[in-house]
Amino acid sequence: MRFSFLSLLRNAFSANENWPEQWRSPEPKPAYDVIIVGAGGHGLATAYYLAAECGVTNVAVIERGWLGGGNTGRNTTIIRSNYLWEESEALYDHALKLWKDLSQQLNYNVMYSPRGVLMLAHTIHDIQTSKRHVHANRLAGIDNEWLSPEECKAFCPPLNISDNIRYPVLGGALQRRGGVARHDAVAWGYARAASALGVDIIQNCEVTGIRRGANGAVEAVETSKGTIRAKKVGVVAAGHTSVVMGMAGVRMPLESYPLQALVSEPLKPAFPCVVMSNTIHAYISQSDKGDLVIGAGTDQYVSYSQTGGLHIDMHTLEAICELFPMFRRVRMMRSWGGIVDVTPDRSPIISKTPVPGLFVNCGWGTGGFKATPGSGNVFAHTIARGEPHPIAAPFSLDRFTTGRLIDEAAAAAVAH
Ligand code: FAD
Ligand code: PYC
């Protein structure tokens, strides 16, 4: 059913009791043309674009938990494309352009809100790095502008720009098209649209093995619901990518770390934009529900535990109180963690693999939510054609043997 003014009206008159299920929940078929492992935003977007743009509809997305329950449902929803290198600018700005009309395309409100992302500078080194990003982005036709401390304050009135704090604000880089979207809605919107195009989304079904034939090519996945055959498998399992790829005998250049976030009690609208401070380890926005959404860097140790160290939250809140003194008495309600998969150059991997028929999309570290539409789009084309989409080509796995790395450690922003 399409969402429209009429359908809202009709359902309002029937006490909203007749909305149909938003996606089907079928039992797995014995075989598919393509299996996607992981129903996060990236896996669901991949399935959607396979069906919507590549004509491949015999697709299953296999999820060990519930769809969107991984990093997609745990992230702090910041969207921007102000990365340093041309390869990354092409990838993240492809995504940013898709965000703009995504609600209309999916007929599902993903609440994309381009309210501006301001990245603060506190040291001479920060200023140099930020200005380098501003210039690089503008050369690539991507909006980014340098603001003085006073201009930062005018853009974000709660910001403390006095010079008697540990790290005074010396300026900031602002991407006005940056902003936020509603994370769950992104997963639900892609799931609903993919399901309507014939994609089977199979939840509570863990992939426990990847079976290869005598020629080495992929031929099936083993799951908690039995064996499911497919000649093409795309692994999009974020923090557990190394584990899943290990099932096919592929060792990945990844480390998995906990990354935490926390939210406050809900407040009246008080914070108009997104502010990030990488030097003093804090970022903040306000959700449409009213809570302040806050986070910082990864924990320093590798782990698959979705609870992180309390000292990271404390350190982040110290920075938030310093930058925004008016939030000092706000109570924090919840904190949580997700497991992020980090590559040596802090750029993602969207690639074929040495195993014929096996593809992988991972390594988004602390910053993949913003890329969800673009990542799914180029990965779908890569799987359908068996060759990398031009935007995905630089992000192939072999860059770790050729040395053509794309170092985005500074733009990845959240320390990792
Ligand atoms: P996921 O959503 O994690 O999906 C992977 C899925 O694979 C999971 O649902 C998992 O259950 C499933 N899976 C794993 N193993 C198996 C198996 N064996 N069988 C079947 N299924 C399996 N990015 C931004 O751009 N902006 C932000 O503000 C931001 N904030 C973040 C804050 C936090 C606290 C965290 C943790 C991350 C943040 N990120 C942010 C990063 C972002 O969340 C991720 O890069 C992105 O969501 C990854 O999406 P995904 O679909 O690849 O992964
Ligand atoms: O990549 O912009 C980002 C981000 C913000 C918070 C976590 N990741």
Short mmCIF file of C-alpha atoms and ligand atoms in Angstrom, two decimals:
data_model
loop_
_atom_site.label_atom_id
_atom_site.label_comp_id
_atom_site.label_asym_id
_atom_site.label_seq_id
_atom_site.Cartn_x
_atom_site.Cartn_y
_atom_site.Cartn_z
CA MET A 1 0.00 0.00 0.00
CA ARG A 2 1.29 3.46 -0.91
CA PHE A 3 1.38 6.08 1.81
CA SER A 4 -0.59 9.12 0.70
CA PHE A 5 -2.88 11.73 2.19
CA LEU A 6 -5.86 9.56 1.21
CA SER A 7 -4.50 6.38 2.75
CA LEU A 8 -3.71 8.28 5.99
CA LEU A 9 -7.24 9.65 6.04
CA ARG A 10 -8.84 6.26 5.30
CA ASN A 11 -6.84 4.57 8.06
CA ALA A 12 -7.52 7.37 10.52
CA PHE A 13 -11.24 6.64 10.10
CA SER A 14 -10.68 2.94 10.84
CA ALA A 15 -8.65 3.69 14.01
CA ASN A 16 -5.41 2.76 12.20
CA GLU A 17 -6.29 -0.93 12.60
CA ASN A 18 -6.08 -1.92 8.95
CA TRP A 19 -2.55 -1.02 7.95
CA PRO A 20 -1.03 -4.04 6.22
CA GLU A 21 2.36 -5.50 7.17
CA GLN A 22 5.10 -3.29 5.81
CA TRP A 23 7.17 -6.18 4.51
CA ARG A 24 6.63 -9.89 4.02
CA SER A 25 8.27 -12.44 6.36
CA PRO A 26 8.60 -15.54 4.18
CA GLU A 27 10.36 -18.80 4.88
CA PRO A 28 13.55 -19.09 2.79
CA LYS A 29 13.33 -20.68 -0.67
CA PRO A 30 15.89 -23.40 -1.49
CA ALA A 31 17.77 -21.08 -3.87
CA TYR A 32 18.11 -17.44 -4.92
CA ASP A 33 20.08 -15.58 -7.58
CA VAL A 34 21.67 -13.38 -4.91
CA ILE A 35 21.90 -13.70 -1.12
CA ILE A 36 22.77 -10.68 0.97
CA VAL A 37 24.08 -11.47 4.47
CA GLY A 38 22.99 -8.74 6.91
CA ALA A 39 19.79 -6.70 6.97
CA GLY A 40 21.29 -3.42 8.08
CA GLY A 41 20.74 -0.30 6.02
CA HIS A 42 23.50 -1.20 3.57
CA GLY A 43 22.30 -4.77 2.99
CA LEU A 44 18.68 -3.70 2.57
CA ALA A 45 19.64 -0.83 0.27
CA THR A 46 21.71 -3.24 -1.81
CA ALA A 47 18.74 -5.58 -2.16
CA TYR A 48 16.44 -2.69 -3.04
CA TYR A 49 18.71 -1.35 -5.81
CA LEU A 50 19.32 -4.89 -7.13
CA ALA A 51 15.57 -5.19 -7.62
CA ALA A 52 14.76 -1.58 -8.55
CA GLU A 53 17.68 -0.77 -10.85
CA CYS A 54 19.40 -4.00 -11.87
CA GLY A 55 16.39 -6.20 -12.62
CA VAL A 56 17.51 -8.84 -10.08
CA THR A 57 14.50 -9.63 -7.92
CA ASN A 58 15.19 -13.23 -6.87
CA VAL A 59 17.10 -11.98 -3.83
CA ALA A 60 17.14 -12.92 -0.13
CA VAL A 61 18.47 -10.78 2.69
CA ILE A 62 19.43 -12.99 5.62
CA GLU A 63 19.59 -11.46 9.07
CA ARG A 64 20.52 -13.23 12.28
CA GLY A 65 18.54 -10.78 14.46
CA TRP A 66 15.94 -8.23 13.47
CA LEU A 67 16.35 -5.92 10.51
CA GLY A 68 18.08 -2.66 11.38
CA GLY A 69 19.11 -4.02 14.81
CA GLY A 70 22.87 -3.70 14.16
CA ASN A 71 24.77 -0.45 13.72
CA THR A 72 21.98 0.95 11.56
CA GLY A 73 19.67 1.14 14.58
CA ARG A 74 22.46 2.20 16.94
CA ASN A 75 24.04 5.09 15.10
CA THR A 76 23.71 8.80 15.68
CA THR A 77 22.52 9.51 12.11
CA ILE A 78 24.98 12.21 11.03
CA ILE A 79 25.09 12.68 7.27
CA ARG A 80 27.76 14.64 5.37
CA SER A 81 30.07 14.26 2.38
CA ASN A 82 33.01 16.49 3.39
CA TYR A 83 35.73 13.84 2.90
CA LEU A 84 39.22 14.67 1.64
CA TRP A 85 40.04 12.55 -1.40
CA GLU A 86 38.27 12.59 -4.76
CA GLU A 87 37.37 8.91 -4.53
CA SER A 88 35.61 9.46 -1.21
CA GLU A 89 34.00 12.72 -2.30
CA ALA A 90 32.45 10.86 -5.25
CA LEU A 91 31.16 8.05 -3.02
CA TYR A 92 29.79 10.11 -0.12
CA ASP A 93 28.34 12.81 -2.33
CA HIS A 94 26.63 10.17 -4.48
CA ALA A 95 24.95 9.12 -1.23
CA LEU A 96 24.13 12.69 -0.20
CA LYS A 97 22.41 13.30 -3.54
CA LEU A 98 20.33 10.13 -3.07
CA TRP A 99 19.33 11.20 0.47
CA LYS A 100 17.68 14.29 -0.94
CA ASP A 101 14.82 12.42 -2.67
CA LEU A 102 14.95 9.16 -0.76
CA SER A 103 11.64 9.63 1.07
CA GLN A 104 9.84 10.22 -2.23
CA GLN A 105 11.62 7.34 -3.95
CA LEU A 106 10.81 4.85 -1.18
CA ASN A 107 7.41 6.41 -0.41
CA TYR A 108 8.56 6.33 3.21
CA ASN A 109 9.55 9.32 5.31
CA VAL A 110 13.21 8.84 6.27
CA MET A 111 13.16 12.32 7.85
CA TYR A 112 16.32 13.52 6.12
CA SER A 113 16.98 16.96 7.59
CA PRO A 114 19.86 18.97 6.06
CA ARG A 115 20.31 21.21 9.08
CA GLY A 116 24.09 21.63 8.62
CA VAL A 117 27.09 19.85 10.13
CA LEU A 118 29.66 22.13 11.80
CA MET A 119 33.07 20.60 12.56
CA LEU A 120 34.98 22.68 15.09
CA ALA A 121 38.66 23.55 15.11
CA HIS A 122 40.51 24.07 18.42
CA THR A 123 44.18 24.07 17.42
CA ILE A 124 46.34 25.47 14.62
CA HIS A 125 46.59 21.92 13.27
CA ASP A 126 42.78 21.62 13.27
CA ILE A 127 42.51 24.87 11.32
CA GLN A 128 44.98 23.67 8.71
CA THR A 129 43.29 20.29 8.33
CA SER A 130 39.78 21.78 8.19
CA LYS A 131 40.73 24.40 5.62
CA ARG A 132 42.40 21.72 3.51
CA HIS A 133 39.11 19.81 3.54
CA VAL A 134 37.11 22.96 2.74
CA HIS A 135 39.31 23.74 -0.29
CA ALA A 136 39.38 20.12 -1.51
CA ASN A 137 35.60 19.85 -1.25
CA ARG A 138 34.98 23.12 -3.06
CA LEU A 139 37.30 22.07 -5.89
CA ALA A 140 35.12 18.96 -6.24
CA GLY A 141 31.93 21.03 -6.29
CA ILE A 142 30.94 19.96 -2.77
CA ASP A 143 29.72 22.64 -0.37
CA ASN A 144 31.92 23.33 2.65
CA GLU A 145 32.78 26.69 4.16
CA TRP A 146 35.12 28.06 6.81
CA LEU A 147 33.50 30.02 9.66
CA SER A 148 35.14 32.31 12.22
CA PRO A 149 34.29 31.65 15.91
CA GLU A 150 31.68 34.43 15.79
CA GLU A 151 30.12 32.93 12.63
CA CYS A 152 30.09 29.52 14.36
CA LYS A 153 28.21 31.09 17.27
CA ALA A 154 25.73 32.79 14.93
CA PHE A 155 25.07 29.42 13.27
CA CYS A 156 24.84 27.55 16.58
CA PRO A 157 23.87 29.96 19.39
CA PRO A 158 24.38 27.52 22.33
CA LEU A 159 28.10 27.22 21.44
CA ASN A 160 30.57 28.60 23.99
CA ILE A 161 33.21 30.61 22.11
CA SER A 162 34.82 32.24 25.13
CA ASP A 163 38.58 31.84 25.30
CA ASN A 164 38.77 30.69 28.92
CA ILE A 165 38.06 27.03 28.23
CA ARG A 166 40.57 24.21 27.74
CA TYR A 167 40.26 24.20 23.96
CA PRO A 168 38.73 27.47 22.72
CA VAL A 169 36.84 27.37 19.43
CA LEU A 170 39.12 28.81 16.73
CA GLY A 171 36.65 28.35 13.87
CA GLY A 172 34.77 25.59 12.09
CA ALA A 173 34.04 23.94 8.75
CA LEU A 174 30.34 23.95 7.88
CA GLN A 175 28.63 21.70 5.35
CA ARG A 176 25.12 23.06 5.07
CA ARG A 177 23.78 20.07 3.11
CA GLY A 178 24.89 17.81 5.96
CA GLY A 179 22.39 16.85 8.63
CA VAL A 180 20.57 13.84 10.00
CA ALA A 181 17.90 11.27 9.04
CA ARG A 182 15.87 8.81 11.07
CA HIS A 183 17.92 5.60 11.22
CA ASP A 184 15.09 3.09 11.78
CA ALA A 185 13.03 4.64 9.03
CA VAL A 186 15.90 4.15 6.60
CA ALA A 187 16.01 0.42 7.36
CA TRP A 188 12.22 0.11 7.34
CA GLY A 189 11.82 2.16 4.16
CA TYR A 190 14.35 0.09 2.22
CA ALA A 191 12.91 -3.16 3.64
CA ARG A 192 9.38 -2.22 2.67
CA ALA A 193 10.33 -1.12 -0.84
CA ALA A 194 12.58 -4.14 -1.45
CA SER A 195 9.95 -6.56 -0.19
CA ALA A 196 7.35 -5.00 -2.49
CA LEU A 197 9.71 -5.67 -5.42
CA GLY A 198 9.95 -9.38 -4.50
CA VAL A 199 12.99 -9.48 -2.21
CA ASP A 200 12.65 -12.01 0.66
CA ILE A 201 13.83 -10.64 4.01
CA ILE A 202 14.55 -13.51 6.36
CA GLN A 203 15.03 -12.44 9.96
CA ASN A 204 16.15 -14.54 12.94
CA CYS A 205 18.24 -16.63 10.58
CA GLU A 206 21.98 -16.75 11.25
CA VAL A 207 24.47 -17.52 8.50
CA THR A 208 26.77 -20.15 9.97
CA GLY A 209 28.76 -21.18 6.91
CA ILE A 210 29.55 -20.27 3.30
CA ARG A 211 29.84 -23.31 1.05
CA ARG A 212 32.21 -23.30 -1.92
CA GLY A 213 32.13 -25.75 -4.84
CA ALA A 214 34.98 -27.77 -6.32
CA ASN A 215 35.99 -24.77 -8.48
CA GLY A 216 36.21 -22.59 -5.36
CA ALA A 217 33.15 -20.51 -6.25
CA VAL A 218 30.34 -19.79 -3.81
CA GLU A 219 27.41 -22.17 -4.10
CA ALA A 220 25.38 -21.85 -0.88
CA VAL A 221 25.13 -20.43 2.60
CA GLU A 222 24.48 -22.59 5.64
CA THR A 223 22.01 -21.00 8.02
CA SER A 224 20.09 -21.76 11.18
CA LYS A 225 17.13 -22.38 8.83
CA GLY A 226 19.05 -24.79 6.58
CA THR A 227 21.11 -24.56 3.42
CA ILE A 228 20.19 -21.88 0.88
CA ARG A 229 21.83 -21.99 -2.54
CA ALA A 230 23.04 -18.95 -4.51
CA LYS A 231 25.81 -18.32 -7.02
CA LYS A 232 26.27 -14.79 -5.73
CA VAL A 233 26.57 -13.81 -2.07
CA GLY A 234 27.12 -10.27 -0.78
CA VAL A 235 28.37 -9.97 2.81
CA VAL A 236 27.26 -6.73 4.49
CA ALA A 237 27.73 -7.66 8.14
CA ALA A 238 29.52 -4.55 9.53
CA GLY A 239 31.31 -5.40 12.82
CA HIS A 240 31.01 -9.15 12.15
CA THR A 241 32.33 -9.09 8.59
CA SER A 242 35.62 -10.80 9.52
CA VAL A 243 33.67 -13.63 11.14
CA VAL A 244 31.36 -14.17 8.15
CA MET A 245 34.13 -13.81 5.55
CA GLY A 246 36.22 -16.27 7.58
CA MET A 247 33.48 -18.85 6.80
CA ALA A 248 34.56 -18.64 3.15
CA GLY A 249 38.26 -18.70 4.05
CA VAL A 250 38.84 -14.99 3.33
CA ARG A 251 40.92 -13.03 5.87
CA MET A 252 39.87 -9.37 6.02
CA PRO A 253 42.01 -6.30 6.83
CA LEU A 254 39.59 -5.25 9.57
CA GLU A 255 39.54 -4.65 13.30
CA SER A 256 36.26 -4.49 15.24
CA TYR A 257 35.81 -1.92 18.01
CA PRO A 258 32.90 -0.85 20.23
CA LEU A 259 31.57 2.63 19.48
CA GLN A 260 29.18 4.20 21.97
CA ALA A 261 26.52 6.87 21.96
CA LEU A 262 24.06 8.27 24.48
CA VAL A 263 20.86 10.30 24.61
CA SER A 264 19.51 12.78 27.13
CA GLU A 265 16.03 13.30 28.45
CA PRO A 266 13.86 15.04 25.82
CA LEU A 267 14.06 18.84 25.68
CA LYS A 268 12.16 21.51 23.79
CA PRO A 269 13.86 22.37 20.47
CA ALA A 270 17.14 23.93 21.62
CA PHE A 271 19.83 22.82 19.24
CA PRO A 272 19.50 23.75 15.56
CA CYS A 273 22.28 21.79 13.83
CA VAL A 274 24.94 19.11 14.24
CA VAL A 275 28.24 20.03 15.88
CA MET A 276 31.30 17.79 15.96
CA SER A 277 34.54 18.39 17.79
CA ASN A 278 37.08 15.74 16.94
CA THR A 279 39.84 17.24 19.04
CA ILE A 280 37.99 17.18 22.33
CA HIS A 281 36.00 14.08 21.36
CA ALA A 282 32.35 14.99 21.26
CA TYR A 283 29.51 15.51 18.85
CA ILE A 284 25.90 16.47 19.40
CA SER A 285 22.56 17.01 17.67
CA GLN A 286 18.96 17.04 18.82
CA SER A 287 16.56 14.40 17.59
CA ASP A 288 13.02 15.16 16.47
CA LYS A 289 11.84 13.54 19.73
CA GLY A 290 13.81 16.22 21.61
CA ASP A 291 16.63 14.20 23.15
CA LEU A 292 20.22 15.30 22.72
CA VAL A 293 22.10 12.67 20.71
CA ILE A 294 25.72 12.55 21.83
CA GLY A 295 28.77 10.46 21.07
CA ALA A 296 32.53 10.35 20.76
CA GLY A 297 35.33 8.06 19.61
CA THR A 298 35.67 4.30 19.66
CA ASP A 299 36.89 2.40 22.66
CA GLN A 300 40.62 1.74 22.39
CA TYR A 301 40.40 -2.05 22.52
CA VAL A 302 39.02 -4.52 19.98
CA SER A 303 35.89 -6.30 21.17
CA TYR A 304 32.56 -7.75 20.10
CA SER A 305 30.86 -6.47 23.25
CA GLN A 306 28.10 -3.97 22.59
CA THR A 307 28.71 -2.28 25.93
CA GLY A 308 31.65 0.09 26.04
CA GLY A 309 33.79 1.72 28.72
CA LEU A 310 32.04 4.30 30.94
CA HIS A 311 35.12 6.54 30.91
CA ILE A 312 34.50 7.28 27.19
CA ASP A 313 31.00 8.61 27.93
CA MET A 314 32.30 10.66 30.85
CA HIS A 315 35.06 12.19 28.73
CA THR A 316 32.52 13.05 26.02
CA LEU A 317 30.14 14.68 28.48
CA GLU A 318 32.97 16.79 29.94
CA ALA A 319 33.60 18.12 26.43
CA ILE A 320 29.88 18.73 25.79
CA CYS A 321 29.51 20.68 29.06
CA GLU A 322 32.51 22.79 28.15
CA LEU A 323 31.24 23.58 24.66
CA PHE A 324 27.56 23.96 25.61
CA PRO A 325 27.35 25.04 29.28
CA MET A 326 23.55 25.35 29.06
CA PHE A 327 23.33 21.51 28.91
CA ARG A 328 25.20 20.99 32.21
CA ARG A 329 22.11 20.03 34.19
CA VAL A 330 20.50 17.84 31.50
CA ARG A 331 20.10 14.21 32.56
CA MET A 332 21.34 11.38 30.36
CA MET A 333 18.82 8.60 29.77
CA ARG A 334 20.48 5.77 27.86
CA SER A 335 23.79 4.74 26.38
CA TRP A 336 24.61 1.84 24.08
CA GLY A 337 27.30 0.52 21.82
CA GLY A 338 27.71 -0.97 18.36
CA ILE A 339 30.61 -2.88 16.84
CA VAL A 340 32.27 -0.99 14.02
CA ASP A 341 34.59 -2.56 11.44
CA VAL A 342 37.68 -0.45 10.86
CA THR A 343 40.11 -0.66 7.91
CA PRO A 344 43.76 0.49 7.99
CA ASP A 345 42.98 3.56 5.83
CA ARG A 346 39.58 4.33 7.42
CA SER A 347 37.82 3.93 4.07
CA PRO A 348 35.25 1.26 3.24
CA ILE A 349 35.65 -1.87 1.14
CA ILE A 350 33.07 -2.39 -1.65
CA SER A 351 34.44 -5.23 -3.66
CA LYS A 352 34.63 -8.53 -5.39
CA THR A 353 36.77 -11.01 -3.44
CA PRO A 354 39.26 -13.75 -4.37
CA VAL A 355 36.30 -16.18 -4.09
CA PRO A 356 34.23 -16.21 -7.31
CA GLY A 357 30.66 -15.10 -6.60
CA LEU A 358 31.51 -13.66 -3.17
CA PHE A 359 31.26 -9.87 -2.72
CA VAL A 360 31.84 -7.76 0.36
CA ASN A 361 30.73 -4.33 1.57
CA CYS A 362 32.27 -3.33 4.91
CA GLY A 363 34.87 -1.23 6.69
CA TRP A 364 32.61 1.78 7.20
CA GLY A 365 33.97 2.15 10.70
CA THR A 366 32.25 4.91 12.61
CA GLY A 367 30.79 6.57 9.52
CA GLY A 368 28.71 4.36 7.25
CA PHE A 369 25.20 5.52 8.00
CA LYS A 370 25.60 8.63 5.85
CA ALA A 371 26.65 6.43 2.93
CA THR A 372 23.74 3.98 3.13
CA PRO A 373 21.94 4.89 -0.14
CA GLY A 374 25.14 5.37 -2.15
CA SER A 375 26.78 2.25 -0.78
CA GLY A 376 23.75 0.06 -1.51
CA ASN A 377 23.43 1.58 -4.96
CA VAL A 378 27.01 0.98 -6.12
CA PHE A 379 27.24 -2.42 -4.40
CA ALA A 380 24.07 -3.62 -6.15
CA HIS A 381 25.54 -2.67 -9.53
CA THR A 382 28.83 -4.35 -8.61
CA ILE A 383 27.06 -7.61 -7.71
CA ALA A 384 24.73 -7.53 -10.72
CA ARG A 385 27.51 -6.89 -13.26
CA GLY A 386 30.21 -8.87 -11.51
CA GLU A 387 32.45 -5.82 -12.04
CA PRO A 388 32.92 -2.81 -9.79
CA HIS A 389 30.67 0.20 -10.28
CA PRO A 390 33.02 3.09 -11.26
CA ILE A 391 32.44 4.87 -7.93
CA ALA A 392 33.14 1.62 -6.03
CA ALA A 393 36.25 0.64 -8.02
CA PRO A 394 38.81 2.55 -5.87
CA PHE A 395 37.37 0.88 -2.75
CA SER A 396 38.27 -2.65 -3.78
CA LEU A 397 39.95 -5.14 -1.47
CA ASP A 398 43.13 -5.27 -3.55
CA ARG A 399 44.13 -1.73 -2.49
CA PHE A 400 45.64 -3.32 0.60
CA THR A 401 48.05 -5.24 -1.63
CA THR A 402 48.62 -2.57 -4.33
CA GLY A 403 49.07 0.19 -1.73
CA ARG A 404 46.55 2.56 -3.35
CA LEU A 405 45.10 3.45 0.04
CA ILE A 406 42.50 6.23 0.56
CA ASP A 407 43.48 7.72 3.90
CA GLU A 408 40.42 9.34 5.44
CA ALA A 409 41.48 9.18 9.08
CA ALA A 410 40.96 12.94 9.47
CA ALA A 411 37.60 13.05 7.69
CA ALA A 412 36.33 9.94 9.47
CA ALA A 413 36.05 12.48 12.25
CA VAL A 414 34.93 10.34 15.15
CA ALA A 415 38.31 9.17 16.40
CA HIS A 416 38.98 5.69 15.07
P1 FAD B 1 24.57 -3.07 10.34
O1 FAD B 1 23.42 -2.17 10.48
O2 FAD B 1 25.34 -3.40 11.58
O3 FAD B 1 24.06 -4.39 9.64
C1 FAD B 1 24.81 -5.58 9.61
C2 FAD B 1 23.86 -6.70 9.93
O4 FAD B 1 24.54 -7.95 9.71
C3 FAD B 1 23.41 -6.70 11.39
O5 FAD B 1 22.01 -6.49 11.45
C4 FAD B 1 23.85 -8.05 11.91
O6 FAD B 1 22.93 -8.63 12.81
C5 FAD B 1 23.95 -8.86 10.62
N1 FAD B 1 24.82 -10.04 10.75
C6 FAD B 1 26.05 -10.11 11.28
N2 FAD B 1 26.48 -11.38 11.25
C7 FAD B 1 25.51 -12.14 10.68
C8 FAD B 1 25.36 -13.51 10.39
N3 FAD B 1 26.32 -14.43 10.68
N4 FAD B 1 24.23 -13.93 9.79
C9 FAD B 1 23.22 -13.04 9.47
N5 FAD B 1 23.30 -11.72 9.76
C10 FAD B 1 24.44 -11.28 10.34
N6 FAD B 1 27.69 6.55 10.77
C11 FAD B 1 27.40 7.78 10.26
O7 FAD B 1 27.53 7.99 9.05
N7 FAD B 1 26.95 8.78 11.06
C12 FAD B 1 26.84 8.63 12.40
O8 FAD B 1 26.42 9.55 13.10
C13 FAD B 1 27.19 7.39 12.96
N8 FAD B 1 27.09 7.20 14.30
C14 FAD B 1 27.37 5.99 14.84
C15 FAD B 1 27.20 5.82 16.22
C16 FAD B 1 27.38 4.57 16.79
C17 FAD B 1 27.20 4.41 18.27
C18 FAD B 1 27.73 3.46 15.96
C19 FAD B 1 27.92 2.09 16.56
C20 FAD B 1 27.93 3.63 14.59
C21 FAD B 1 27.76 4.89 14.02
N9 FAD B 1 27.90 5.12 12.64
C22 FAD B 1 27.61 6.34 12.10
C23 FAD B 1 28.34 4.03 11.77
C24 FAD B 1 27.14 3.35 11.11
O9 FAD B 1 26.20 2.99 12.09
C25 FAD B 1 27.56 2.11 10.34
O10 FAD B 1 28.69 2.36 9.53
C26 FAD B 1 26.43 1.64 9.45
O11 FAD B 1 25.20 1.67 10.13
C27 FAD B 1 26.72 0.25 8.96
O12 FAD B 1 25.55 -0.25 8.34
P2 FAD B 1 25.48 -1.74 7.91
O13 FAD B 1 24.17 -1.95 7.25
O14 FAD B 1 26.71 -2.08 7.13
O15 FAD B 1 25.64 -2.53 9.28
O1 PYC B 2 30.82 9.82 10.45
O2 PYC B 2 29.97 11.79 10.74
C1 PYC B 2 30.26 10.67 11.14
C2 PYC B 2 29.90 10.29 12.51
C3 PYC B 2 29.37 11.09 13.43
C4 PYC B 2 29.18 10.34 14.54
C5 PYC B 2 29.61 9.09 14.30
N1 PYC B 2 30.05 9.07 13.03
#
